[in-house]
Amino acid sequence: MSNVALRTLIMGACVTLLTPLLMGAAEAPPEPEVYIYHPESGERTYLSDLTDLIPSEQTQSPGTITPMLIDTPTAYAACFGVGTPQFPDFPLRSYGWVPQATGTVYLQCGPISTKTYGWHHIQDRHQNQWQARVNAIPSSVAWDDFMEGITRQVLDWPDNYTKEYGGKRCYTSMIQIWTTSGTLLYTFNPSVVVSMTNNRVITSYAPDTTDCRRFAQWWYE
């Protein structure tokens, strides 16, 4: 057999062997996505759709904050007081219909010093709890973005909430974390405490079973 014929035979064999492998690689299914699921309403929130709750500091030059909206400080500057006084009541997210609330409810920065409500309170008291939830899923989502996505589902579709106590109510829902491949990662019952006086989120945390009932009687019992 000539060298040319031998090379042709070898090349043909290689193509025959590699073609199924290459086709298999091209047709490999995408990595499954993770989503937040509210069984009662059927609402899904994909983690890939979550946006940054507090974007990183953006600068044009050292010491100059670039606003995201004209004449509006960034959430980063508002929450941490970069170049300006800290603004505790800066709204990070809004929730238009929360049962028994007298208006739109806001998740605000909260005071950086006392950490009595909002993002700073949640970060101080419950970041580790939320981070543990994130660590249990195949995702690099930030703990606070994950927390906010779930807070929204709880306030939009509460399974139950307490009677008012001290100007507050505690809301809860069963939440499931799924992958698009059909795997249920876990189920838990996060709790969100809202001030009825100021229409703002005081805290949001992530227990296996809600403890709202320790604050007051359920609205539905």
Tab-separated table of C-alpha atoms in Angstrom:
chain	number	residue	atom	x	y	z
A	1	MET	CA	0.000	0.000	0.000
A	2	SER	CA	1.375	3.421	-0.968
A	3	ASN	CA	2.001	6.154	1.594
A	4	VAL	CA	-0.776	8.273	0.060
A	5	ALA	CA	-3.287	5.446	0.324
A	6	LEU	CA	-2.224	4.739	3.913
A	7	ARG	CA	-2.638	8.378	4.926
A	8	THR	CA	-6.055	8.479	3.270
A	9	LEU	CA	-7.118	5.353	5.131
A	10	ILE	CA	-5.929	6.743	8.473
A	11	MET	CA	-7.667	10.089	7.916
A	12	GLY	CA	-10.887	8.334	7.015
A	13	ALA	CA	-10.734	6.229	10.155
A	14	CYS	CA	-10.110	9.321	12.288
A	15	VAL	CA	-13.105	11.106	10.777
A	16	THR	CA	-15.274	8.038	11.381
A	17	LEU	CA	-14.210	7.861	15.026
A	18	LEU	CA	-14.344	11.591	15.778
A	19	THR	CA	-17.610	12.487	14.048
A	20	PRO	CA	-19.906	10.993	16.735
A	21	LEU	CA	-17.828	12.645	19.448
A	22	LEU	CA	-17.990	16.042	17.758
A	23	MET	CA	-21.709	15.712	17.116
A	24	GLY	CA	-22.263	14.709	20.731
A	25	ALA	CA	-20.351	17.761	21.951
A	26	ALA	CA	-22.347	20.050	19.672
A	27	GLU	CA	-25.634	18.561	20.834
A	28	ALA	CA	-24.802	18.502	24.549
A	29	PRO	CA	-27.744	19.895	26.543
A	30	PRO	CA	-27.261	23.257	28.270
A	31	GLU	CA	-26.519	23.394	31.972
A	32	PRO	CA	-29.780	23.386	33.962
A	33	GLU	CA	-30.908	26.730	35.359
A	34	VAL	CA	-31.982	27.277	38.946
A	35	TYR	CA	-35.241	28.996	39.764
A	36	ILE	CA	-37.280	30.071	42.786
A	37	TYR	CA	-40.737	28.507	42.776
A	38	HIS	CA	-43.840	29.456	44.744
A	39	PRO	CA	-46.052	26.324	44.720
A	40	GLU	CA	-49.283	28.116	45.649
A	41	SER	CA	-49.157	30.688	42.839
A	42	GLY	CA	-46.962	28.821	40.355
A	43	GLU	CA	-44.691	31.872	40.072
A	44	ARG	CA	-41.113	31.210	38.973
A	45	THR	CA	-38.123	33.514	39.277
A	46	TYR	CA	-34.986	32.392	37.458
A	47	LEU	CA	-31.760	33.284	39.229
A	48	SER	CA	-30.327	34.400	35.891
A	49	ASP	CA	-33.026	37.111	35.767
A	50	LEU	CA	-32.133	38.644	39.142
A	51	THR	CA	-30.427	42.036	38.999
A	52	ASP	CA	-27.896	43.470	41.437
A	53	LEU	CA	-29.582	44.753	44.566
A	54	ILE	CA	-26.625	47.007	45.379
A	55	PRO	CA	-24.430	47.545	42.285
A	56	SER	CA	-20.712	47.998	42.770
A	57	GLU	CA	-19.385	51.511	43.100
A	58	GLN	CA	-19.015	53.140	39.675
A	59	THR	CA	-16.541	55.973	39.189
A	60	GLN	CA	-15.547	58.309	36.371
A	61	SER	CA	-12.425	59.363	38.211
A	62	PRO	CA	-11.141	58.791	41.742
A	63	GLY	CA	-13.711	60.041	44.239
A	64	THR	CA	-16.429	60.752	41.647
A	65	ILE	CA	-19.613	58.667	41.756
A	66	THR	CA	-21.409	58.034	38.468
A	67	PRO	CA	-25.174	58.089	39.095
A	68	MET	CA	-27.249	55.353	37.507
A	69	LEU	CA	-30.082	57.808	36.950
A	70	ILE	CA	-29.717	61.542	36.435
A	71	ASP	CA	-29.692	63.400	39.766
A	72	THR	CA	-30.187	60.128	41.666
A	73	PRO	CA	-27.376	58.625	43.791
A	74	THR	CA	-26.457	55.019	43.162
A	75	ALA	CA	-27.666	52.435	45.585
A	76	TYR	CA	-24.046	51.846	46.573
A	77	ALA	CA	-23.480	55.495	47.455
A	78	ALA	CA	-26.830	55.752	49.217
A	79	CYS	CA	-26.303	52.655	51.336
A	80	PHE	CA	-22.655	53.220	52.213
A	81	GLY	CA	-22.313	57.006	52.110
A	82	VAL	CA	-19.584	57.136	49.458
A	83	GLY	CA	-18.851	60.809	48.875
A	84	THR	CA	-22.199	61.799	50.413
A	85	PRO	CA	-24.030	61.247	53.711
A	86	GLN	CA	-25.555	57.780	53.974
A	87	PHE	CA	-29.244	57.722	52.963
A	88	PRO	CA	-31.059	55.047	55.038
A	89	ASP	CA	-34.431	55.383	53.308
A	90	PHE	CA	-33.094	54.996	49.778
A	91	PRO	CA	-35.435	52.434	48.120
A	92	LEU	CA	-33.635	49.420	46.678
A	93	ARG	CA	-36.823	47.594	45.633
A	94	SER	CA	-40.567	48.207	45.855
A	95	TYR	CA	-43.514	45.857	46.366
A	96	GLY	CA	-46.747	47.274	45.035
A	97	TRP	CA	-49.313	45.070	46.706
A	98	VAL	CA	-48.653	43.639	50.143
A	99	PRO	CA	-51.757	42.434	52.040
A	100	GLN	CA	-52.835	44.837	54.800
A	101	ALA	CA	-50.175	47.433	53.893
A	102	THR	CA	-51.479	50.956	53.333
A	103	GLY	CA	-49.304	51.566	50.275
A	104	THR	CA	-46.229	50.435	48.397
A	105	VAL	CA	-43.710	48.652	50.626
A	106	TYR	CA	-39.990	49.329	50.117
A	107	LEU	CA	-36.819	47.444	50.836
A	108	GLN	CA	-34.513	50.290	51.836
A	109	CYS	CA	-30.828	50.598	52.634
A	110	GLY	CA	-31.491	51.045	56.335
A	111	PRO	CA	-29.181	52.915	58.725
A	112	ILE	CA	-25.561	51.790	58.533
A	113	SER	CA	-24.964	52.699	62.192
A	114	THR	CA	-27.907	51.138	64.053
A	115	LYS	CA	-28.882	48.517	61.434
A	116	THR	CA	-32.482	48.511	62.624
A	117	TYR	CA	-34.180	47.784	59.275
A	118	GLY	CA	-33.574	47.208	55.588
A	119	TRP	CA	-30.486	45.858	53.830
A	120	HIS	CA	-28.078	46.708	56.648
A	121	HIS	CA	-30.223	44.912	59.225
A	122	ILE	CA	-30.576	41.818	57.019
A	123	GLN	CA	-26.857	41.801	56.212
A	124	ASP	CA	-25.946	42.146	59.884
A	125	ARG	CA	-28.350	39.531	61.270
A	126	HIS	CA	-29.095	37.084	58.462
A	127	GLN	CA	-26.437	37.158	55.719
A	128	ASN	CA	-24.922	33.870	56.917
A	129	GLN	CA	-28.315	32.202	56.777
A	130	TRP	CA	-28.988	33.416	53.237
A	131	GLN	CA	-25.450	32.568	52.132
A	132	ALA	CA	-25.941	29.009	53.382
A	133	ARG	CA	-29.035	28.773	51.169
A	134	VAL	CA	-27.029	30.006	48.181
A	135	ASN	CA	-24.188	27.583	48.920
A	136	ALA	CA	-26.654	24.706	48.609
A	137	ILE	CA	-27.435	25.456	44.956
A	138	PRO	CA	-25.291	25.355	41.786
A	139	SER	CA	-25.190	29.123	41.283
A	140	SER	CA	-22.919	32.091	41.915
A	141	VAL	CA	-25.845	34.423	42.677
A	142	ALA	CA	-25.161	37.008	45.406
A	143	TRP	CA	-26.837	36.287	48.731
A	144	ASP	CA	-28.745	39.584	48.779
A	145	ASP	CA	-30.041	39.233	45.210
A	146	PHE	CA	-31.281	35.750	46.124
A	147	MET	CA	-32.827	37.105	49.325
A	148	GLU	CA	-34.646	39.872	47.457
A	149	GLY	CA	-36.052	37.535	44.806
A	150	ILE	CA	-37.528	35.358	47.536
A	151	THR	CA	-38.708	38.344	49.587
A	152	ARG	CA	-40.669	39.484	46.534
A	153	GLN	CA	-42.420	36.134	46.164
A	154	VAL	CA	-43.291	36.037	49.866
A	155	LEU	CA	-44.789	39.541	49.801
A	156	ASP	CA	-46.541	39.028	46.459
A	157	TRP	CA	-48.033	35.668	47.453
A	158	PRO	CA	-47.954	35.147	51.240
A	159	ASP	CA	-49.312	31.792	52.365
A	160	ASN	CA	-50.095	33.467	55.672
A	161	TYR	CA	-49.234	36.503	57.764
A	162	THR	CA	-49.733	37.603	61.339
A	163	LYS	CA	-52.083	40.051	62.893
A	164	GLU	CA	-50.485	43.424	63.485
A	165	TYR	CA	-48.153	43.587	66.471
A	166	GLY	CA	-46.240	46.723	67.447
A	167	GLY	CA	-46.979	48.258	64.057
A	168	LYS	CA	-45.559	45.232	62.189
A	169	ARG	CA	-46.658	42.040	60.460
A	170	CYS	CA	-44.711	38.892	59.638
A	171	TYR	CA	-45.330	37.267	56.223
A	172	THR	CA	-44.338	33.785	55.110
A	173	SER	CA	-44.656	31.377	52.183
A	174	MET	CA	-43.448	27.940	51.236
A	175	ILE	CA	-40.667	28.382	48.682
A	176	GLN	CA	-38.983	25.684	46.611
A	177	ILE	CA	-35.691	25.852	44.739
A	178	TRP	CA	-35.683	23.821	41.510
A	179	THR	CA	-33.467	23.237	38.505
A	180	THR	CA	-34.840	23.180	34.971
A	181	SER	CA	-33.740	19.546	34.758
A	182	GLY	CA	-36.494	18.737	37.261
A	183	THR	CA	-34.465	18.445	40.467
A	184	LEU	CA	-35.972	19.830	43.668
A	185	LEU	CA	-32.990	21.171	45.617
A	186	TYR	CA	-34.833	22.122	48.800
A	187	THR	CA	-37.987	23.571	50.335
A	188	PHE	CA	-38.117	26.189	53.082
A	189	ASN	CA	-40.406	28.813	54.603
A	190	PRO	CA	-38.755	32.258	54.638
A	191	SER	CA	-40.205	35.034	56.772
A	192	VAL	CA	-40.419	38.757	56.012
A	193	VAL	CA	-41.265	41.359	58.654
A	194	VAL	CA	-42.845	44.583	57.373
A	195	SER	CA	-43.487	47.839	59.211
A	196	MET	CA	-47.138	48.820	58.751
A	197	THR	CA	-46.273	52.282	60.033
A	198	ASN	CA	-43.488	53.070	57.562
A	199	ASN	CA	-44.305	50.608	54.753
A	200	ARG	CA	-40.821	49.150	54.701
A	201	VAL	CA	-39.157	45.763	55.047
A	202	ILE	CA	-37.570	45.462	58.462
A	203	THR	CA	-36.014	42.056	57.910
A	204	SER	CA	-36.064	38.930	55.752
A	205	TYR	CA	-34.663	35.603	56.876
A	206	ALA	CA	-34.618	31.991	55.750
A	207	PRO	CA	-35.614	29.316	58.297
A	208	ASP	CA	-36.723	25.826	57.325
A	209	THR	CA	-40.024	26.460	59.121
A	210	THR	CA	-41.402	29.947	59.677
A	211	ASP	CA	-41.402	31.360	63.190
A	212	CYS	CA	-43.819	34.214	62.439
A	213	ARG	CA	-46.313	32.697	64.857
A	214	ARG	CA	-44.057	33.518	67.824
A	215	PHE	CA	-44.675	37.230	67.184
A	216	ALA	CA	-48.478	37.193	66.960
A	217	GLN	CA	-51.496	35.122	65.958
A	218	TRP	CA	-51.998	34.295	62.298
A	219	TRP	CA	-54.374	36.487	60.334
A	220	TYR	CA	-55.878	33.241	59.007
A	221	GLU	CA	-56.415	30.663	61.752
